[in-house]
Amino acid sequence: MVSVAKAQVALVDDHPLFRQGLAMAVGCEPDLEVVGQAGNAREALDLARSRPIDIAVVDILMPSMSGISLASELHESQPDCKILGLSVIDEPGLIADMLRAHASGYAFKTQAMTEILDAIRQVLGGIRYLPPSAPRAASSWCRVVRTSAARPPRRSAPESCSAGCRAARRGPSLASSRSGSTAASNGR
């Protein structure tokens, strides 16, 4: 039997219950492995200095250092490490700040666990992720994607933009009006 390398996942959140629950879910996935958990930025940076990380799932609001500042520092420490912002905050300006700080995507803690796991996989696969339930942030987010990739502005959504971002740019639809899921994923 061929052994497939698992993606190395670090979880950074100051709420232990949420972090541990996410760790349990990630740990059950055959292609993902939690290699460390951190309750604050200092712990996360220590973890990043001690081992390679494929993706860090980072809360945006934490004591002593924000997830935005941490994302920048993680990028400096491990440029190949992907970063997924994860928060209850749906403020477009903060989401854009997180993405400017080298996060490759942003998910909400209010999403279903399957959607968060999908977000992790999309970011690992090089796809910038924004949940379908974030249409008001999508315009800012897509501008950040174009700017951060040093591409000239264009009228359509970037190729690397997730389906949720493209759907949000088109406007409200059945898919974006459903809470926490898309019509396609529900088979409807």
PDB file of C-alpha atoms in Angstrom:
ATOM      1  CA  MET A   1       0.000   0.000   0.000  1.00  0.00           C
ATOM      2  CA  VAL A   2       1.336   3.429  -0.945  1.00  0.00           C
ATOM      3  CA  SER A   3       1.570   5.972   1.850  1.00  0.00           C
ATOM      4  CA  VAL A   4       0.459   9.471   0.878  1.00  0.00           C
ATOM      5  CA  ALA A   5       1.992  12.414   2.707  1.00  0.00           C
ATOM      6  CA  LYS A   6      -0.546  14.287   4.766  1.00  0.00           C
ATOM      7  CA  ALA A   7      -0.712  18.091   4.684  1.00  0.00           C
ATOM      8  CA  GLN A   8       0.786  19.535   7.857  1.00  0.00           C
ATOM      9  CA  VAL A   9      -1.817  21.772   9.561  1.00  0.00           C
ATOM     10  CA  ALA A  10      -1.266  24.251  12.407  1.00  0.00           C
ATOM     11  CA  LEU A  11      -4.284  25.638  14.273  1.00  0.00           C
ATOM     12  CA  VAL A  12      -4.047  29.062  15.895  1.00  0.00           C
ATOM     13  CA  ASP A  13      -6.985  30.242  17.995  1.00  0.00           C
ATOM     14  CA  ASP A  14      -7.229  31.657  21.500  1.00  0.00           C
ATOM     15  CA  HIS A  15     -10.419  29.699  22.236  1.00  0.00           C
ATOM     16  CA  PRO A  16      -9.312  26.206  23.335  1.00  0.00           C
ATOM     17  CA  LEU A  17     -12.710  24.569  22.866  1.00  0.00           C
ATOM     18  CA  PHE A  18     -13.009  25.716  19.262  1.00  0.00           C
ATOM     19  CA  ARG A  19      -9.353  24.927  18.478  1.00  0.00           C
ATOM     20  CA  GLN A  20      -9.591  21.437  19.978  1.00  0.00           C
ATOM     21  CA  GLY A  21     -12.844  20.702  18.174  1.00  0.00           C
ATOM     22  CA  LEU A  22     -11.307  21.772  14.866  1.00  0.00           C
ATOM     23  CA  ALA A  23      -8.233  19.648  15.658  1.00  0.00           C
ATOM     24  CA  MET A  24     -10.458  16.607  16.179  1.00  0.00           C
ATOM     25  CA  ALA A  25     -12.196  17.164  12.844  1.00  0.00           C
ATOM     26  CA  VAL A  26      -8.947  17.773  10.941  1.00  0.00           C
ATOM     27  CA  GLY A  27      -7.370  14.745  12.621  1.00  0.00           C
ATOM     28  CA  CYS A  28     -10.095  12.497  11.213  1.00  0.00           C
ATOM     29  CA  GLU A  29      -9.246  13.467   7.635  1.00  0.00           C
ATOM     30  CA  PRO A  30      -7.007  11.039   5.715  1.00  0.00           C
ATOM     31  CA  ASP A  31      -5.102  13.802   3.892  1.00  0.00           C
ATOM     32  CA  LEU A  32      -4.618  16.261   6.790  1.00  0.00           C
ATOM     33  CA  GLU A  33      -2.566  16.089   9.982  1.00  0.00           C
ATOM     34  CA  VAL A  34      -2.563  18.561  12.863  1.00  0.00           C
ATOM     35  CA  VAL A  35       1.107  19.147  13.672  1.00  0.00           C
ATOM     36  CA  GLY A  36       0.519  21.788  16.301  1.00  0.00           C
ATOM     37  CA  GLN A  37      -1.935  24.026  18.090  1.00  0.00           C
ATOM     38  CA  ALA A  38      -1.301  27.503  19.395  1.00  0.00           C
ATOM     39  CA  GLY A  39      -3.427  29.687  21.645  1.00  0.00           C
ATOM     40  CA  ASN A  40      -1.613  32.887  20.726  1.00  0.00           C
ATOM     41  CA  ALA A  41       0.769  34.385  18.171  1.00  0.00           C
ATOM     42  CA  ARG A  42       3.942  33.716  20.176  1.00  0.00           C
ATOM     43  CA  GLU A  43       3.129  30.008  20.379  1.00  0.00           C
ATOM     44  CA  ALA A  44       2.321  29.967  16.658  1.00  0.00           C
ATOM     45  CA  LEU A  45       5.631  31.588  15.737  1.00  0.00           C
ATOM     46  CA  ASP A  46       7.515  29.144  17.983  1.00  0.00           C
ATOM     47  CA  LEU A  47       5.733  26.292  16.210  1.00  0.00           C
ATOM     48  CA  ALA A  48       6.591  27.742  12.783  1.00  0.00           C
ATOM     49  CA  ARG A  49      10.270  27.968  13.781  1.00  0.00           C
ATOM     50  CA  SER A  50      10.303  24.340  14.919  1.00  0.00           C
ATOM     51  CA  ARG A  51       8.842  22.573  11.875  1.00  0.00           C
ATOM     52  CA  PRO A  52       7.514  23.034   8.348  1.00  0.00           C
ATOM     53  CA  ILE A  53       3.811  23.794   8.104  1.00  0.00           C
ATOM     54  CA  ASP A  54       1.763  23.446   4.929  1.00  0.00           C
ATOM     55  CA  ILE A  55      -1.170  25.519   6.185  1.00  0.00           C
ATOM     56  CA  ALA A  56      -1.910  27.584   9.269  1.00  0.00           C
ATOM     57  CA  VAL A  57      -5.547  28.195  10.171  1.00  0.00           C
ATOM     58  CA  VAL A  58      -5.444  31.511  12.021  1.00  0.00           C
ATOM     59  CA  ASP A  59      -8.083  33.346  14.054  1.00  0.00           C
ATOM     60  CA  ILE A  60      -8.129  37.048  13.189  1.00  0.00           C
ATOM     61  CA  LEU A  61      -8.775  38.400  16.711  1.00  0.00           C
ATOM     62  CA  MET A  62      -6.390  37.203  19.403  1.00  0.00           C
ATOM     63  CA  PRO A  63      -4.824  38.846  22.446  1.00  0.00           C
ATOM     64  CA  SER A  64      -1.361  40.465  22.186  1.00  0.00           C
ATOM     65  CA  MET A  65      -1.069  40.120  18.391  1.00  0.00           C
ATOM     66  CA  SER A  66      -3.823  39.977  15.788  1.00  0.00           C
ATOM     67  CA  GLY A  67      -4.131  37.203  13.262  1.00  0.00           C
ATOM     68  CA  ILE A  68      -3.416  39.832  10.615  1.00  0.00           C
ATOM     69  CA  SER A  69       0.021  40.629  12.082  1.00  0.00           C
ATOM     70  CA  LEU A  70       0.642  36.945  12.700  1.00  0.00           C
ATOM     71  CA  ALA A  71      -0.139  36.104   9.063  1.00  0.00           C
ATOM     72  CA  SER A  72       2.574  38.533   7.922  1.00  0.00           C
ATOM     73  CA  GLU A  73       5.090  37.096  10.357  1.00  0.00           C
ATOM     74  CA  LEU A  74       4.241  33.509   9.446  1.00  0.00           C
ATOM     75  CA  HIS A  75       4.720  34.391   5.782  1.00  0.00           C
ATOM     76  CA  GLU A  76       8.162  35.835   6.555  1.00  0.00           C
ATOM     77  CA  SER A  77       9.078  32.766   8.627  1.00  0.00           C
ATOM     78  CA  GLN A  78       7.702  30.172   6.173  1.00  0.00           C
ATOM     79  CA  PRO A  79       6.929  31.698   2.752  1.00  0.00           C
ATOM     80  CA  ASP A  80       5.508  28.410   1.436  1.00  0.00           C
ATOM     81  CA  CYS A  81       3.054  28.053   4.317  1.00  0.00           C
ATOM     82  CA  LYS A  82      -0.511  28.801   3.221  1.00  0.00           C
ATOM     83  CA  ILE A  83      -2.681  30.761   5.631  1.00  0.00           C
ATOM     84  CA  LEU A  84      -6.441  30.493   6.060  1.00  0.00           C
ATOM     85  CA  GLY A  85      -8.044  33.217   8.172  1.00  0.00           C
ATOM     86  CA  LEU A  86     -10.874  31.896  10.332  1.00  0.00           C
ATOM     87  CA  SER A  87     -13.174  34.087  12.403  1.00  0.00           C
ATOM     88  CA  VAL A  88     -16.730  35.096  13.206  1.00  0.00           C
ATOM     89  CA  ILE A  89     -15.857  38.564  11.870  1.00  0.00           C
ATOM     90  CA  ASP A  90     -17.417  39.327   8.490  1.00  0.00           C
ATOM     91  CA  GLU A  91     -16.150  42.909   8.232  1.00  0.00           C
ATOM     92  CA  PRO A  92     -14.896  43.414   4.641  1.00  0.00           C
ATOM     93  CA  GLY A  93     -12.039  45.698   5.744  1.00  0.00           C
ATOM     94  CA  LEU A  94     -10.648  43.144   8.204  1.00  0.00           C
ATOM     95  CA  ILE A  95     -11.007  40.323   5.683  1.00  0.00           C
ATOM     96  CA  ALA A  96      -9.137  42.423   3.109  1.00  0.00           C
ATOM     97  CA  ASP A  97      -6.432  43.216   5.698  1.00  0.00           C
ATOM     98  CA  MET A  98      -6.005  39.506   6.423  1.00  0.00           C
ATOM     99  CA  LEU A  99      -5.641  38.742   2.732  1.00  0.00           C
ATOM    100  CA  ARG A 100      -3.165  41.581   2.253  1.00  0.00           C
ATOM    101  CA  ALA A 101      -1.142  40.007   5.068  1.00  0.00           C
ATOM    102  CA  HIS A 102      -0.618  36.926   2.848  1.00  0.00           C
ATOM    103  CA  ALA A 103      -3.624  34.828   3.849  1.00  0.00           C
ATOM    104  CA  SER A 104      -4.785  32.714   0.914  1.00  0.00           C
ATOM    105  CA  GLY A 105      -8.360  32.559   2.094  1.00  0.00           C
ATOM    106  CA  TYR A 106     -10.853  33.401   4.781  1.00  0.00           C
ATOM    107  CA  ALA A 107     -13.593  31.278   6.344  1.00  0.00           C
ATOM    108  CA  PHE A 108     -16.184  31.881   9.034  1.00  0.00           C
ATOM    109  CA  LYS A 109     -16.379  29.928  12.283  1.00  0.00           C
ATOM    110  CA  THR A 110     -20.123  29.794  11.708  1.00  0.00           C
ATOM    111  CA  GLN A 111     -19.674  27.592   8.619  1.00  0.00           C
ATOM    112  CA  ALA A 112     -20.253  23.868   8.731  1.00  0.00           C
ATOM    113  CA  MET A 113     -17.156  21.840   9.595  1.00  0.00           C
ATOM    114  CA  THR A 114     -17.239  20.217   6.145  1.00  0.00           C
ATOM    115  CA  GLU A 115     -17.012  23.682   4.582  1.00  0.00           C
ATOM    116  CA  ILE A 116     -14.056  24.656   6.772  1.00  0.00           C
ATOM    117  CA  LEU A 117     -12.287  21.425   5.804  1.00  0.00           C
ATOM    118  CA  ASP A 118     -13.057  22.186   2.153  1.00  0.00           C
ATOM    119  CA  ALA A 119     -11.621  25.698   2.620  1.00  0.00           C
ATOM    120  CA  ILE A 120      -8.411  24.181   4.015  1.00  0.00           C
ATOM    121  CA  ARG A 121      -8.129  21.873   1.001  1.00  0.00           C
ATOM    122  CA  GLN A 122      -8.866  24.639  -1.492  1.00  0.00           C
ATOM    123  CA  VAL A 123      -6.183  26.874  -0.001  1.00  0.00           C
ATOM    124  CA  LEU A 124      -3.731  23.959   0.052  1.00  0.00           C
ATOM    125  CA  GLY A 125      -4.554  23.432  -3.635  1.00  0.00           C
ATOM    126  CA  GLY A 126      -3.696  27.022  -4.500  1.00  0.00           C
ATOM    127  CA  ILE A 127      -7.275  28.290  -4.718  1.00  0.00           C
ATOM    128  CA  ARG A 128      -8.069  31.491  -2.869  1.00  0.00           C
ATOM    129  CA  TYR A 129     -11.089  30.839  -0.679  1.00  0.00           C
ATOM    130  CA  LEU A 130     -13.946  33.038   0.467  1.00  0.00           C
ATOM    131  CA  PRO A 131     -17.208  31.478   1.669  1.00  0.00           C
ATOM    132  CA  PRO A 132     -20.336  31.859  -0.436  1.00  0.00           C
ATOM    133  CA  SER A 133     -22.050  33.483   2.559  1.00  0.00           C
ATOM    134  CA  ALA A 134     -19.749  36.524   2.366  1.00  0.00           C
ATOM    135  CA  PRO A 135     -21.033  38.426  -0.674  1.00  0.00           C
ATOM    136  CA  ARG A 136     -20.553  41.889   0.800  1.00  0.00           C
ATOM    137  CA  ALA A 137     -16.866  41.201   1.385  1.00  0.00           C
ATOM    138  CA  ALA A 138     -16.271  39.608  -2.009  1.00  0.00           C
ATOM    139  CA  SER A 139     -15.679  42.795  -3.955  1.00  0.00           C
ATOM    140  CA  SER A 140     -12.956  43.963  -1.576  1.00  0.00           C
ATOM    141  CA  TRP A 141     -11.516  40.480  -1.443  1.00  0.00           C
ATOM    142  CA  CYS A 142     -11.245  40.103  -5.214  1.00  0.00           C
ATOM    143  CA  ARG A 143      -9.562  43.523  -5.467  1.00  0.00           C
ATOM    144  CA  VAL A 144      -7.012  42.342  -2.915  1.00  0.00           C
ATOM    145  CA  VAL A 145      -6.400  39.168  -4.905  1.00  0.00           C
ATOM    146  CA  ARG A 146      -5.727  41.156  -8.083  1.00  0.00           C
ATOM    147  CA  THR A 147      -3.552  43.696  -6.277  1.00  0.00           C
ATOM    148  CA  SER A 148      -1.546  41.139  -4.333  1.00  0.00           C
ATOM    149  CA  ALA A 149      -0.878  39.150  -7.496  1.00  0.00           C
ATOM    150  CA  ALA A 150       0.290  42.338  -9.273  1.00  0.00           C
ATOM    151  CA  ARG A 151      -2.172  41.786 -12.107  1.00  0.00           C
ATOM    152  CA  PRO A 152      -3.932  44.612 -13.877  1.00  0.00           C
ATOM    153  CA  PRO A 153      -7.587  45.001 -12.891  1.00  0.00           C
ATOM    154  CA  ARG A 154     -10.008  43.052 -15.047  1.00  0.00           C
ATOM    155  CA  ARG A 155     -13.755  42.807 -15.190  1.00  0.00           C
ATOM    156  CA  SER A 156     -14.144  39.131 -14.329  1.00  0.00           C
ATOM    157  CA  ALA A 157     -13.178  37.385 -11.117  1.00  0.00           C
ATOM    158  CA  PRO A 158      -9.625  36.040 -10.993  1.00  0.00           C
ATOM    159  CA  GLU A 159      -9.131  32.426 -12.089  1.00  0.00           C
ATOM    160  CA  SER A 160      -7.916  31.527  -8.599  1.00  0.00           C
ATOM    161  CA  CYS A 161     -10.975  33.035  -6.950  1.00  0.00           C
ATOM    162  CA  SER A 162     -13.307  30.493  -5.343  1.00  0.00           C
ATOM    163  CA  ALA A 163     -16.796  29.856  -6.643  1.00  0.00           C
ATOM    164  CA  GLY A 164     -18.215  31.749  -3.683  1.00  0.00           C
ATOM    165  CA  CYS A 165     -16.307  34.866  -4.661  1.00  0.00           C
ATOM    166  CA  ARG A 166     -17.429  34.629  -8.290  1.00  0.00           C
ATOM    167  CA  ALA A 167     -21.046  34.038  -7.233  1.00  0.00           C
ATOM    168  CA  ALA A 168     -20.961  36.997  -4.873  1.00  0.00           C
ATOM    169  CA  ARG A 169     -19.661  39.282  -7.616  1.00  0.00           C
ATOM    170  CA  ARG A 170     -22.632  38.259  -9.803  1.00  0.00           C
ATOM    171  CA  GLY A 171     -25.030  39.220  -7.043  1.00  0.00           C
ATOM    172  CA  PRO A 172     -27.522  37.388  -4.847  1.00  0.00           C
ATOM    173  CA  SER A 173     -28.522  33.930  -5.958  1.00  0.00           C
ATOM    174  CA  LEU A 174     -30.042  30.800  -4.527  1.00  0.00           C
ATOM    175  CA  ALA A 175     -26.523  29.539  -3.724  1.00  0.00           C
ATOM    176  CA  SER A 176     -25.468  32.653  -1.830  1.00  0.00           C
ATOM    177  CA  SER A 177     -28.757  32.986   0.038  1.00  0.00           C
ATOM    178  CA  ARG A 178     -28.459  29.588   1.703  1.00  0.00           C
ATOM    179  CA  SER A 179     -26.829  29.751   5.095  1.00  0.00           C
ATOM    180  CA  GLY A 180     -23.592  27.798   5.238  1.00  0.00           C
ATOM    181  CA  SER A 181     -23.947  25.813   2.010  1.00  0.00           C
ATOM    182  CA  THR A 182     -24.316  26.098  -1.716  1.00  0.00           C
ATOM    183  CA  ALA A 183     -26.990  24.602  -3.865  1.00  0.00           C
ATOM    184  CA  ALA A 184     -24.390  22.601  -5.756  1.00  0.00           C
ATOM    185  CA  SER A 185     -23.008  20.984  -2.611  1.00  0.00           C
ATOM    186  CA  ASN A 186     -26.504  20.069  -1.478  1.00  0.00           C
ATOM    187  CA  GLY A 187     -27.340  18.490  -4.829  1.00  0.00           C
ATOM    188  CA  ARG A 188     -30.334  20.808  -5.272  1.00  0.00           C
TER     189      ARG A 188
END
